[in-house]
JSON list of C-alpha atoms in Angstrom, two decimals:
[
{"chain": "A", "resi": 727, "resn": "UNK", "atom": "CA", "xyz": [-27.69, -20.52, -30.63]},
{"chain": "A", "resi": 728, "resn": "UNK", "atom": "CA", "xyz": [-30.73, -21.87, -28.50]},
{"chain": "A", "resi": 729, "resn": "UNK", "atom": "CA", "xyz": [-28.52, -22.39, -24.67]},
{"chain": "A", "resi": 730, "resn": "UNK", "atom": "CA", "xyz": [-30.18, -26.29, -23.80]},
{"chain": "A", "resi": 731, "resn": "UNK", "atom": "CA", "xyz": [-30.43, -26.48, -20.14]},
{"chain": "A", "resi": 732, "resn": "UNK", "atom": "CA", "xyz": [-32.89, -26.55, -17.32]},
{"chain": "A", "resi": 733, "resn": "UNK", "atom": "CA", "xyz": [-32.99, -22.92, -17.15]},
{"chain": "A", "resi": 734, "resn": "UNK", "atom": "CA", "xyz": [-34.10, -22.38, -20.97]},
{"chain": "A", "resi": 735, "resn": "UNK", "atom": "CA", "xyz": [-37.02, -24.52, -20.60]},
{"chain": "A", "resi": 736, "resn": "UNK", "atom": "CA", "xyz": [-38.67, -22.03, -17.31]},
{"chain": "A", "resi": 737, "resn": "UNK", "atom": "CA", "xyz": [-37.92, -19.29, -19.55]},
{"chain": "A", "resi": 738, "resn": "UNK", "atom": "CA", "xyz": [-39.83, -21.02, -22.59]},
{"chain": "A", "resi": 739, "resn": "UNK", "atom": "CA", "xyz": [-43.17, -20.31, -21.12]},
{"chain": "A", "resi": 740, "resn": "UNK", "atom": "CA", "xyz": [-42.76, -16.51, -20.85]},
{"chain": "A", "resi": 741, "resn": "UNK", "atom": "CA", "xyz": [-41.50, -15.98, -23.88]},
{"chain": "A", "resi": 742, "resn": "UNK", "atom": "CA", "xyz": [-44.71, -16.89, -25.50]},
{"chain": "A", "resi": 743, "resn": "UNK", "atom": "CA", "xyz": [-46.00, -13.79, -23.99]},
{"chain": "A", "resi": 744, "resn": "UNK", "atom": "CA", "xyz": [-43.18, -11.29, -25.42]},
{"chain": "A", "resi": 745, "resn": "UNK", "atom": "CA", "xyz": [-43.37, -12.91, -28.68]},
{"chain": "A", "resi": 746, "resn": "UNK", "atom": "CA", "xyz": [-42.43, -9.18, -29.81]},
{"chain": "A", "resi": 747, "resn": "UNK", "atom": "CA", "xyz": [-39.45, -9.15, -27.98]},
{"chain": "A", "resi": 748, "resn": "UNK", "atom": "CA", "xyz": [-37.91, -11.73, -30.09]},
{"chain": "A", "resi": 749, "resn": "UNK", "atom": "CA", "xyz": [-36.27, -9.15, -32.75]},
{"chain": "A", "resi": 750, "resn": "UNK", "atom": "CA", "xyz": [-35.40, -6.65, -29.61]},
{"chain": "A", "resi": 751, "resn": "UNK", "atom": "CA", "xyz": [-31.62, -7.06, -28.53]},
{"chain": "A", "resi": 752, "resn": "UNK", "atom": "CA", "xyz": [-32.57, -9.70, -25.71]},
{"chain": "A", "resi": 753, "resn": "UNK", "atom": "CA", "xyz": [-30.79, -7.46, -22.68]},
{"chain": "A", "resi": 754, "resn": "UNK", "atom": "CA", "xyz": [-28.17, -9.82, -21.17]},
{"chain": "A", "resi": 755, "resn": "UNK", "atom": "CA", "xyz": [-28.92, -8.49, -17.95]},
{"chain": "A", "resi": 756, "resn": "UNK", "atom": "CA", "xyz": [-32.16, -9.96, -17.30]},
{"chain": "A", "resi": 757, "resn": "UNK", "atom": "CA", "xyz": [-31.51, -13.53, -18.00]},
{"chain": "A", "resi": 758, "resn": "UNK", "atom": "CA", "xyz": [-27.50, -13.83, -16.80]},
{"chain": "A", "resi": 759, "resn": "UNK", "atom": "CA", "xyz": [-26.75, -16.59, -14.65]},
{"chain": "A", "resi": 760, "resn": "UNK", "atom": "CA", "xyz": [-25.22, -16.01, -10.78]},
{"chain": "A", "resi": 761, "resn": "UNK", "atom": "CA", "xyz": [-21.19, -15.92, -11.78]},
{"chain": "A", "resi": 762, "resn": "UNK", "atom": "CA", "xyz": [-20.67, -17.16, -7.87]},
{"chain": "A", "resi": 763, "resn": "UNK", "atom": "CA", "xyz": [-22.78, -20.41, -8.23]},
{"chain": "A", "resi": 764, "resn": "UNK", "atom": "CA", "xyz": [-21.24, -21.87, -11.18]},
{"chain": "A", "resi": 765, "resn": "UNK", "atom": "CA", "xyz": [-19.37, -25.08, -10.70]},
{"chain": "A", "resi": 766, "resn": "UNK", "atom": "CA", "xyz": [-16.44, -24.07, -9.36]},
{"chain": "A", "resi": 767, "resn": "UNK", "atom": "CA", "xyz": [-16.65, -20.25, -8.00]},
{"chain": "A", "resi": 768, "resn": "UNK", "atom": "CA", "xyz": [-14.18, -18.18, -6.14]},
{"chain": "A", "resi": 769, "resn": "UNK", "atom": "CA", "xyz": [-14.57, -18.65, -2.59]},
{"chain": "A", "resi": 770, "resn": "UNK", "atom": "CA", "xyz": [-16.49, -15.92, -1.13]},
{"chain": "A", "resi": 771, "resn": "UNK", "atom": "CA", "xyz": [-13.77, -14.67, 2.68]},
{"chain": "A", "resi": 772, "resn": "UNK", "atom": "CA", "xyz": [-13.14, -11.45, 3.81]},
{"chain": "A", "resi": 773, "resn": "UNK", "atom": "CA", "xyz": [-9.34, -11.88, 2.96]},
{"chain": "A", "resi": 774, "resn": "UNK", "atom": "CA", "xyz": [-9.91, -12.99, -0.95]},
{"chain": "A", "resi": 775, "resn": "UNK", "atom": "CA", "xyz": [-10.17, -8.83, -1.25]},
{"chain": "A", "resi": 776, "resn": "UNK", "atom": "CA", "xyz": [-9.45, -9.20, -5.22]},
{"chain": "A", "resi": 777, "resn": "UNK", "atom": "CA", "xyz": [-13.15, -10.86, -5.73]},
{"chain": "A", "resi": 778, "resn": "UNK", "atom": "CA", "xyz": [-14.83, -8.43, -3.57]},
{"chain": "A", "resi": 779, "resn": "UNK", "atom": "CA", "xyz": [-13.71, -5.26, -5.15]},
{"chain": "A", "resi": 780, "resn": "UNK", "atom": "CA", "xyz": [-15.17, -6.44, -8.64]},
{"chain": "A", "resi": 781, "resn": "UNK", "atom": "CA", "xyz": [-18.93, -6.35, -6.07]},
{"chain": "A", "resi": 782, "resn": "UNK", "atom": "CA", "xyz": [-17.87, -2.98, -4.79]},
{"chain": "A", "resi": 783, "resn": "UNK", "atom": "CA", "xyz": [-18.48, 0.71, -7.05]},
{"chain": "A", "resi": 784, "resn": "UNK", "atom": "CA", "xyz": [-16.03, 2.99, -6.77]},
{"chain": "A", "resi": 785, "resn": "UNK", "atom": "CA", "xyz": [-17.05, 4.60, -3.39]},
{"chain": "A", "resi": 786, "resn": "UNK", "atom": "CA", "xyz": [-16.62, 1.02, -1.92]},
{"chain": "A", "resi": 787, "resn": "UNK", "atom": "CA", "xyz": [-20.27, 0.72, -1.94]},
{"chain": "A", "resi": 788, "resn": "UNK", "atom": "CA", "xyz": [-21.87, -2.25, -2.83]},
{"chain": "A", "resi": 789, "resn": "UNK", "atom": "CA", "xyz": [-23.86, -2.91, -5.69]},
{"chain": "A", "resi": 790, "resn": "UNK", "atom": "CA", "xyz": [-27.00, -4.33, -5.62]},
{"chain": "A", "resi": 791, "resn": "UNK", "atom": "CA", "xyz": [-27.78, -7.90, -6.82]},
{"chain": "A", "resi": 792, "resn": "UNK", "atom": "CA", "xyz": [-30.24, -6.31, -9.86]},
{"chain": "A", "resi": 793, "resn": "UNK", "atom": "CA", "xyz": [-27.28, -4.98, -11.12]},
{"chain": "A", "resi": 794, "resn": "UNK", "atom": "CA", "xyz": [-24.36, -7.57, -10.82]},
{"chain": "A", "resi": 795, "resn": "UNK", "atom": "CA", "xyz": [-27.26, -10.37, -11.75]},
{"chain": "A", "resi": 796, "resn": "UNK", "atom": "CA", "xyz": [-25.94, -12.28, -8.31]},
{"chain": "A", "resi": 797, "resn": "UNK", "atom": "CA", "xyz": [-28.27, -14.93, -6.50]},
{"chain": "A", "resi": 798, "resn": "UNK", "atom": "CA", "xyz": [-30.05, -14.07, -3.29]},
{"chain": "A", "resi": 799, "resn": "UNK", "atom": "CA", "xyz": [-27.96, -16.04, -1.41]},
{"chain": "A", "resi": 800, "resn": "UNK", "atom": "CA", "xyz": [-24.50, -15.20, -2.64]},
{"chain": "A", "resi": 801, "resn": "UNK", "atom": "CA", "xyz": [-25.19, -11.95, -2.22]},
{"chain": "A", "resi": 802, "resn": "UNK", "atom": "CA", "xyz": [-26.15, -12.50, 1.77]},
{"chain": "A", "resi": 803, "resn": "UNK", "atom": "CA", "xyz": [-23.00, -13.84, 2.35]},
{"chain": "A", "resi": 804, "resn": "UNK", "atom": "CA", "xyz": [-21.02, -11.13, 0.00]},
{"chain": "A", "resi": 805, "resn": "UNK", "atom": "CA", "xyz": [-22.45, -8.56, 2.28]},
{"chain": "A", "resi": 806, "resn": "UNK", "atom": "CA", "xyz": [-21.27, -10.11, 5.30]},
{"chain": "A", "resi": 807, "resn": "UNK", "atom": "CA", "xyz": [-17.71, -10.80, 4.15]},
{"chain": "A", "resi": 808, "resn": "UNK", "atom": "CA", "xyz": [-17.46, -7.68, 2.56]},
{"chain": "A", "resi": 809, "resn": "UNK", "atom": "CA", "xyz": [-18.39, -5.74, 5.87]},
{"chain": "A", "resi": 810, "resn": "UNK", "atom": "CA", "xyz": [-16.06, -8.02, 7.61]},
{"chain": "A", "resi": 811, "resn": "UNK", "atom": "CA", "xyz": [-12.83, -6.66, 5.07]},
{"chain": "A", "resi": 812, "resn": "UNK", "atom": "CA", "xyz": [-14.25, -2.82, 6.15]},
{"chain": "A", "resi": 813, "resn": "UNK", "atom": "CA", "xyz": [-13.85, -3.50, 9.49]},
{"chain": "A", "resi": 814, "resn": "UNK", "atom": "CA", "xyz": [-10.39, -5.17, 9.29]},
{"chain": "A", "resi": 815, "resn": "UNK", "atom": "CA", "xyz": [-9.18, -2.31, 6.72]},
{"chain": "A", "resi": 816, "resn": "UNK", "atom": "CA", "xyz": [-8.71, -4.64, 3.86]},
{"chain": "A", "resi": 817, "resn": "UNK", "atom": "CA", "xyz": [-11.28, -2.46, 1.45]},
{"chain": "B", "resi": 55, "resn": "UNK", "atom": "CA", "xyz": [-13.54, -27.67, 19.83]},
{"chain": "B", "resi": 56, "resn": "UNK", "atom": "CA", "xyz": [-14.73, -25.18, 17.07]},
{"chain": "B", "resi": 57, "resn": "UNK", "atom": "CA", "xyz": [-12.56, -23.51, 14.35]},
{"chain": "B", "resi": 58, "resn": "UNK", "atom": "CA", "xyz": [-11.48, -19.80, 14.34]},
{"chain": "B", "resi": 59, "resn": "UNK", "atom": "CA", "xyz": [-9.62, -17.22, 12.20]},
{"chain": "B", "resi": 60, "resn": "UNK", "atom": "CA", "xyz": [-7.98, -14.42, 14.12]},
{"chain": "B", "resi": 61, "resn": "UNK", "atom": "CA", "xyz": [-6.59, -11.46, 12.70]},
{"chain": "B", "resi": 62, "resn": "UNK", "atom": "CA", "xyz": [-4.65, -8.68, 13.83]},
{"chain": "B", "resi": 63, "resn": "UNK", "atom": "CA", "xyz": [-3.83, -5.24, 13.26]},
{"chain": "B", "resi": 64, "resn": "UNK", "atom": "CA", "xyz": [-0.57, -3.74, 14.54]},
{"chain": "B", "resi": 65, "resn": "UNK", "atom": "CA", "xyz": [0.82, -0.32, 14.46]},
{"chain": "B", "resi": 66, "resn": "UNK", "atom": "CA", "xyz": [2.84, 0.50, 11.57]},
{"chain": "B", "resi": 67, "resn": "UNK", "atom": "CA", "xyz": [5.69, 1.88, 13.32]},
{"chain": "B", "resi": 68, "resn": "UNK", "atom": "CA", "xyz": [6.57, -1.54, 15.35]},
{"chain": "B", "resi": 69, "resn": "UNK", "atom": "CA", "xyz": [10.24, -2.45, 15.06]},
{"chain": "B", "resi": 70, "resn": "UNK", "atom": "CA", "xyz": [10.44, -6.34, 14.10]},
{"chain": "B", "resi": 71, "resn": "UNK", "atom": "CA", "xyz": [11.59, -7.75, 17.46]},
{"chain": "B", "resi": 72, "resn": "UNK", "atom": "CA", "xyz": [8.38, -6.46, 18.55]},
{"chain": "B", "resi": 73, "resn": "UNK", "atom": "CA", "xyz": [6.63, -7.90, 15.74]},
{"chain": "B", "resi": 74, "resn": "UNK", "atom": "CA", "xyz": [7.95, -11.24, 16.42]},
{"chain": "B", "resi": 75, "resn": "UNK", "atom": "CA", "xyz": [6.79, -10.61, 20.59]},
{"chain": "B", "resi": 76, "resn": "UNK", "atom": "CA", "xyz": [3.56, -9.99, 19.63]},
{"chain": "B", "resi": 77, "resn": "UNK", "atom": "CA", "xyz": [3.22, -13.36, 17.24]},
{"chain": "B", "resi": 78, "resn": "UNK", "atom": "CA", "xyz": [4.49, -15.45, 20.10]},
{"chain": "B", "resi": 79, "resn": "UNK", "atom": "CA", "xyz": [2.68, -13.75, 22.60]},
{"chain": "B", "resi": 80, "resn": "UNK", "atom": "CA", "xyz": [-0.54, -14.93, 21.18]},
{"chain": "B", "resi": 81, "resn": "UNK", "atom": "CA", "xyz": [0.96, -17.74, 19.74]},
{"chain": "B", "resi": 82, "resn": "UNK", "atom": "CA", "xyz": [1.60, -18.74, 23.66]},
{"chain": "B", "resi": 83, "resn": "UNK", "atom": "CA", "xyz": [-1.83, -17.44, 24.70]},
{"chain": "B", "resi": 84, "resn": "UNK", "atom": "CA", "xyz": [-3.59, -19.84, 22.47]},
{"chain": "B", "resi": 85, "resn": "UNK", "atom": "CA", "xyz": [-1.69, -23.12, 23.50]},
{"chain": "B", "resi": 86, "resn": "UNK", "atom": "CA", "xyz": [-1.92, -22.45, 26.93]},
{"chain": "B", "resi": 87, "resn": "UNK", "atom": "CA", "xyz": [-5.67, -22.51, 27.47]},
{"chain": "B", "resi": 88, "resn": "UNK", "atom": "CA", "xyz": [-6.70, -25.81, 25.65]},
{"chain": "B", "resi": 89, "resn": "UNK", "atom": "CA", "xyz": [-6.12, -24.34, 22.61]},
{"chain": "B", "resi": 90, "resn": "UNK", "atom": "CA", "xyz": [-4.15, -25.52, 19.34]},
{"chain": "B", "resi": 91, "resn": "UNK", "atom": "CA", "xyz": [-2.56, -22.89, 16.42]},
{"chain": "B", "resi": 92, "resn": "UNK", "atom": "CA", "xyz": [-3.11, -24.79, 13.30]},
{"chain": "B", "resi": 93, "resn": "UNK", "atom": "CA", "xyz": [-1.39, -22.15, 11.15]},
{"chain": "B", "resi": 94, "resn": "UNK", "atom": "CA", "xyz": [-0.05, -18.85, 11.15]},
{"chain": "B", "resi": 95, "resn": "UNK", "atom": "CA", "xyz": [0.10, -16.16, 8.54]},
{"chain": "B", "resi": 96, "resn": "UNK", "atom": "CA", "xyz": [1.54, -12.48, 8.15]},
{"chain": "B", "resi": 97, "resn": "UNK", "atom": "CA", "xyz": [0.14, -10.56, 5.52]},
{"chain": "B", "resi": 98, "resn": "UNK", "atom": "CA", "xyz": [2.82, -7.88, 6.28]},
{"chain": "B", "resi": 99, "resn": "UNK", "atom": "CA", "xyz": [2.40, -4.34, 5.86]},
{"chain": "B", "resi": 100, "resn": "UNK", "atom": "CA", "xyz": [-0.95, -3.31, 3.88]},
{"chain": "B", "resi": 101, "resn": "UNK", "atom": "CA", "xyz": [-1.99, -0.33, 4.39]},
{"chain": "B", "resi": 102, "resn": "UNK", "atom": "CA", "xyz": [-5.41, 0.61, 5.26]},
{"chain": "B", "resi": 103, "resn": "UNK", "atom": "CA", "xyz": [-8.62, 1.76, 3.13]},
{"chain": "B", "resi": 104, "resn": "UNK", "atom": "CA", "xyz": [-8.94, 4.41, 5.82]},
{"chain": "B", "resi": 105, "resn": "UNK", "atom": "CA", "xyz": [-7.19, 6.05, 8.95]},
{"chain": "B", "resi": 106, "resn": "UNK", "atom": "CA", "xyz": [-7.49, 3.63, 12.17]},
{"chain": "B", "resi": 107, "resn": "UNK", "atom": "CA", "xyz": [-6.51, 5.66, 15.33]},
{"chain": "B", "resi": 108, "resn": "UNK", "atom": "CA", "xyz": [-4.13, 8.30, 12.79]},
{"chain": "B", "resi": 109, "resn": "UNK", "atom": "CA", "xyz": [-2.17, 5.20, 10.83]},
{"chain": "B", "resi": 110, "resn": "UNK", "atom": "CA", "xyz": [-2.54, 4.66, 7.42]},
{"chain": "B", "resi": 111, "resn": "UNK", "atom": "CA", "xyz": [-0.43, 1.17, 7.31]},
{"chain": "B", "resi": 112, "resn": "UNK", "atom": "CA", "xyz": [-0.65, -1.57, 9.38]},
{"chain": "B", "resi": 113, "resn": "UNK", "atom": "CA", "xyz": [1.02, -5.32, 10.01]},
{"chain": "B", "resi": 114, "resn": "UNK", "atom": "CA", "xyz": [-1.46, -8.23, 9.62]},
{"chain": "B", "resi": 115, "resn": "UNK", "atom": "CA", "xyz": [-0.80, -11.10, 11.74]},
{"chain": "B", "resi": 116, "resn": "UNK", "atom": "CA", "xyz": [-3.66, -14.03, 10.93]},
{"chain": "B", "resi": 117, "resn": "UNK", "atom": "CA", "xyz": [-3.76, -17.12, 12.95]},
{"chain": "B", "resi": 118, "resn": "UNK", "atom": "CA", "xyz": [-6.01, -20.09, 12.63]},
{"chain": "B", "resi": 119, "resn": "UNK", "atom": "CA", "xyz": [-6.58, -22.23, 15.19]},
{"chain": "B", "resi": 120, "resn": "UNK", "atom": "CA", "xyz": [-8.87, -24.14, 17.42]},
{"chain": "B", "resi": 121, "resn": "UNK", "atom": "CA", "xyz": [-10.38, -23.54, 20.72]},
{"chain": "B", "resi": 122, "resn": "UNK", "atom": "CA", "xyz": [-13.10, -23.00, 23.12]},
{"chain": "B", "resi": 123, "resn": "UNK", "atom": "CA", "xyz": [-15.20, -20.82, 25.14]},
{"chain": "B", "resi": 124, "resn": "UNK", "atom": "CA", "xyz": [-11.87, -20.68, 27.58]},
{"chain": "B", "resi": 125, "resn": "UNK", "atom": "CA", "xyz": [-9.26, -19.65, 24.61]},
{"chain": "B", "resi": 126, "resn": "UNK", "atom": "CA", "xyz": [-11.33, -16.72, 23.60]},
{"chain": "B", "resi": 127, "resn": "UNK", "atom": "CA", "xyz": [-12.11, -14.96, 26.40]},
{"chain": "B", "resi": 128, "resn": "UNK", "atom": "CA", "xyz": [-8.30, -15.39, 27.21]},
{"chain": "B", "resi": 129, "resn": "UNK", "atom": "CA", "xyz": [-7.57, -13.96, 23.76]},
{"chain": "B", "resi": 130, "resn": "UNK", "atom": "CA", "xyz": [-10.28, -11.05, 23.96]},
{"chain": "B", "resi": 131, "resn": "UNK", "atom": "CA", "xyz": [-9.08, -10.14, 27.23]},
{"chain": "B", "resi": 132, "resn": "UNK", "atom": "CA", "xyz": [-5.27, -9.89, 25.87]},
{"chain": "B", "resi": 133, "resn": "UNK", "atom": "CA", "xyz": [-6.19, -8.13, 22.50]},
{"chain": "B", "resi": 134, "resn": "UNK", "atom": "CA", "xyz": [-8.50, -5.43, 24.91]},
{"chain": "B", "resi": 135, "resn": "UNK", "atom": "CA", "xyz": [-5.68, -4.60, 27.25]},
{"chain": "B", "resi": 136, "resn": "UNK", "atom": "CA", "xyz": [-2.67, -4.67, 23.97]},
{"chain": "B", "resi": 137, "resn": "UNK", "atom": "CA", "xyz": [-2.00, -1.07, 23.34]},
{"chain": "B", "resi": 138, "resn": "UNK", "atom": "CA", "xyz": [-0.43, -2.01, 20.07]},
{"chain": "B", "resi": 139, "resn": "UNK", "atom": "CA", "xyz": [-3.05, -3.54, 18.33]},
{"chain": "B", "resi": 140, "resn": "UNK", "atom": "CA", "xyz": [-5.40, -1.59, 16.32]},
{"chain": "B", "resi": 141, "resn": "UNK", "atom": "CA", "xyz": [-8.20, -3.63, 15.11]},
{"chain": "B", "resi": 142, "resn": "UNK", "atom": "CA", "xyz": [-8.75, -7.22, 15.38]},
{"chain": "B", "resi": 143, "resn": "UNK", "atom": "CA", "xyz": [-11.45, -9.93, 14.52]},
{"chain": "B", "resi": 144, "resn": "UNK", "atom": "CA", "xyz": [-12.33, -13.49, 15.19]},
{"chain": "B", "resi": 145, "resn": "UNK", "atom": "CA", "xyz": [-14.03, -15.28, 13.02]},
{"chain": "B", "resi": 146, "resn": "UNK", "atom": "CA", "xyz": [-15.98, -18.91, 14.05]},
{"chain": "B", "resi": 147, "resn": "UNK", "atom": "CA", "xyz": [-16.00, -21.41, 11.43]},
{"chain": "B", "resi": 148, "resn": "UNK", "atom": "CA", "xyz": [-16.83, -25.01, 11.05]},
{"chain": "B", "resi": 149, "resn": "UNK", "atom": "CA", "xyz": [-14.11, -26.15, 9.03]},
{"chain": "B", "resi": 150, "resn": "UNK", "atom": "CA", "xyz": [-10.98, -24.47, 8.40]},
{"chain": "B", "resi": 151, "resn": "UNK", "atom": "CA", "xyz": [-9.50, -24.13, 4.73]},
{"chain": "B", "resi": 152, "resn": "UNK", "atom": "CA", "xyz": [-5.74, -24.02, 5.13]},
{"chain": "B", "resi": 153, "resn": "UNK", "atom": "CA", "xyz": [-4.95, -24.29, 1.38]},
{"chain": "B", "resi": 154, "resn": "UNK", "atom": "CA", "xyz": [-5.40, -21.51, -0.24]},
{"chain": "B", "resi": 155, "resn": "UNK", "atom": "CA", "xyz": [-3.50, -18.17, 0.75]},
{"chain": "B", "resi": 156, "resn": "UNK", "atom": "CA", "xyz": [-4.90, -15.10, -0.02]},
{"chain": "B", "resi": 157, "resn": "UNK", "atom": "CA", "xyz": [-2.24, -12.83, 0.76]},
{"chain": "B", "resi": 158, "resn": "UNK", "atom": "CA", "xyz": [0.91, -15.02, -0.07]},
{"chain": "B", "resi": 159, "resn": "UNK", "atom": "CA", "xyz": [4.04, -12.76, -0.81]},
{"chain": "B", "resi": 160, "resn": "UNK", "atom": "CA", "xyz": [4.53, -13.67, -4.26]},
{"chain": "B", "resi": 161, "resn": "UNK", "atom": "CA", "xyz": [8.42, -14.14, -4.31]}
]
């Protein structure tokens, strides 16, 4: 089911390249969309612990944006709140 | 006049007349130098992702409130000298959500 919206036409002109690609599982990493910037997101504050933790492996450390497919900016301010929860105790 | 969060970590082992001393204490603290409380919270007894000064619980007391350059060096001077408090942090912001509670004893 071809996904109609502004992203899917950017991604139109690469995929000429990897015509290949096209019977390869397409990995849903690659082309996920930020979960924090859709319309209306969970508020990213040091006290709203339960949406940090799901950012945080199991050391408490904190995963990097290639892996939970987060935007650059959402993931500035993740670090800061979630550094602000260490120092209060909360995680 | 700019927004800030305030949170505070008490020993674990306070009894609850103390508690209560404390909230008012800084409840007083804030209103007294051109300061105004808009709300305050307690997120009761968590306890703690890891040992702060050998206690593994502590009380949270939050307060939101509004205030100036005077209010906060009042405060930081009080939380400094406060044997019982642990850990605490201010937070600036530019406008304060009051709605929605994070840590809300679910009764």
């Amino acid at each position: 089911m071809k996904r109609k919206n502004k992203k899917f036409q950017k991604r139109s002109s690469t995929s000429s390249l990897n015509k290949l690609s096209l019977f390869q599982k397409t990995d849903g990493k690659f082309n996920r969309s930020c979960p924090l910037s859709i319309k209306n997101a969970p508020v990213i504050d040091y006290k709203n612990i339960s949406l940090l933790k799901k950012y945080l492996s199991e050391n408490d450390k904190i995963l990097s944006s290639k892996i939970t497919s987060v935007s650059s900016g959402k993931q500035k301010k993740l670090t800061r709140e979630i550094k602000k929860a260490k120092i209060l105790g909360l995680i | 006049m700019s927004f800030y969060e305030n949170t505070l970590v008490t020993k674990q082992d306070l009894p609850k007349s103390e508690l209560e001393k404390i909230k008012d204490k800084y409840n007083e603290v804030i209103n007294s130098n051109s300061g105004k409380v808009v709300k305050i919270e307690e997120w009761g007894l968590l306890n703690l992702a890891r040992k702060i000064k050998k206690y593994n619980k502590g009380f949270y007391i939050h307060y939101k409130f509004e205030g100036n350059k005077v209010t906060l060096e009042e405060i930081k001077k009080k939380l400094k000298t406060d044997r019982s408090i642990i850990r605490h942090l201010i937070v600036k912001y530019k406008n304060l959500d009051v709605k929605n509670e994070f840590f809300k004893k679910t009764k």
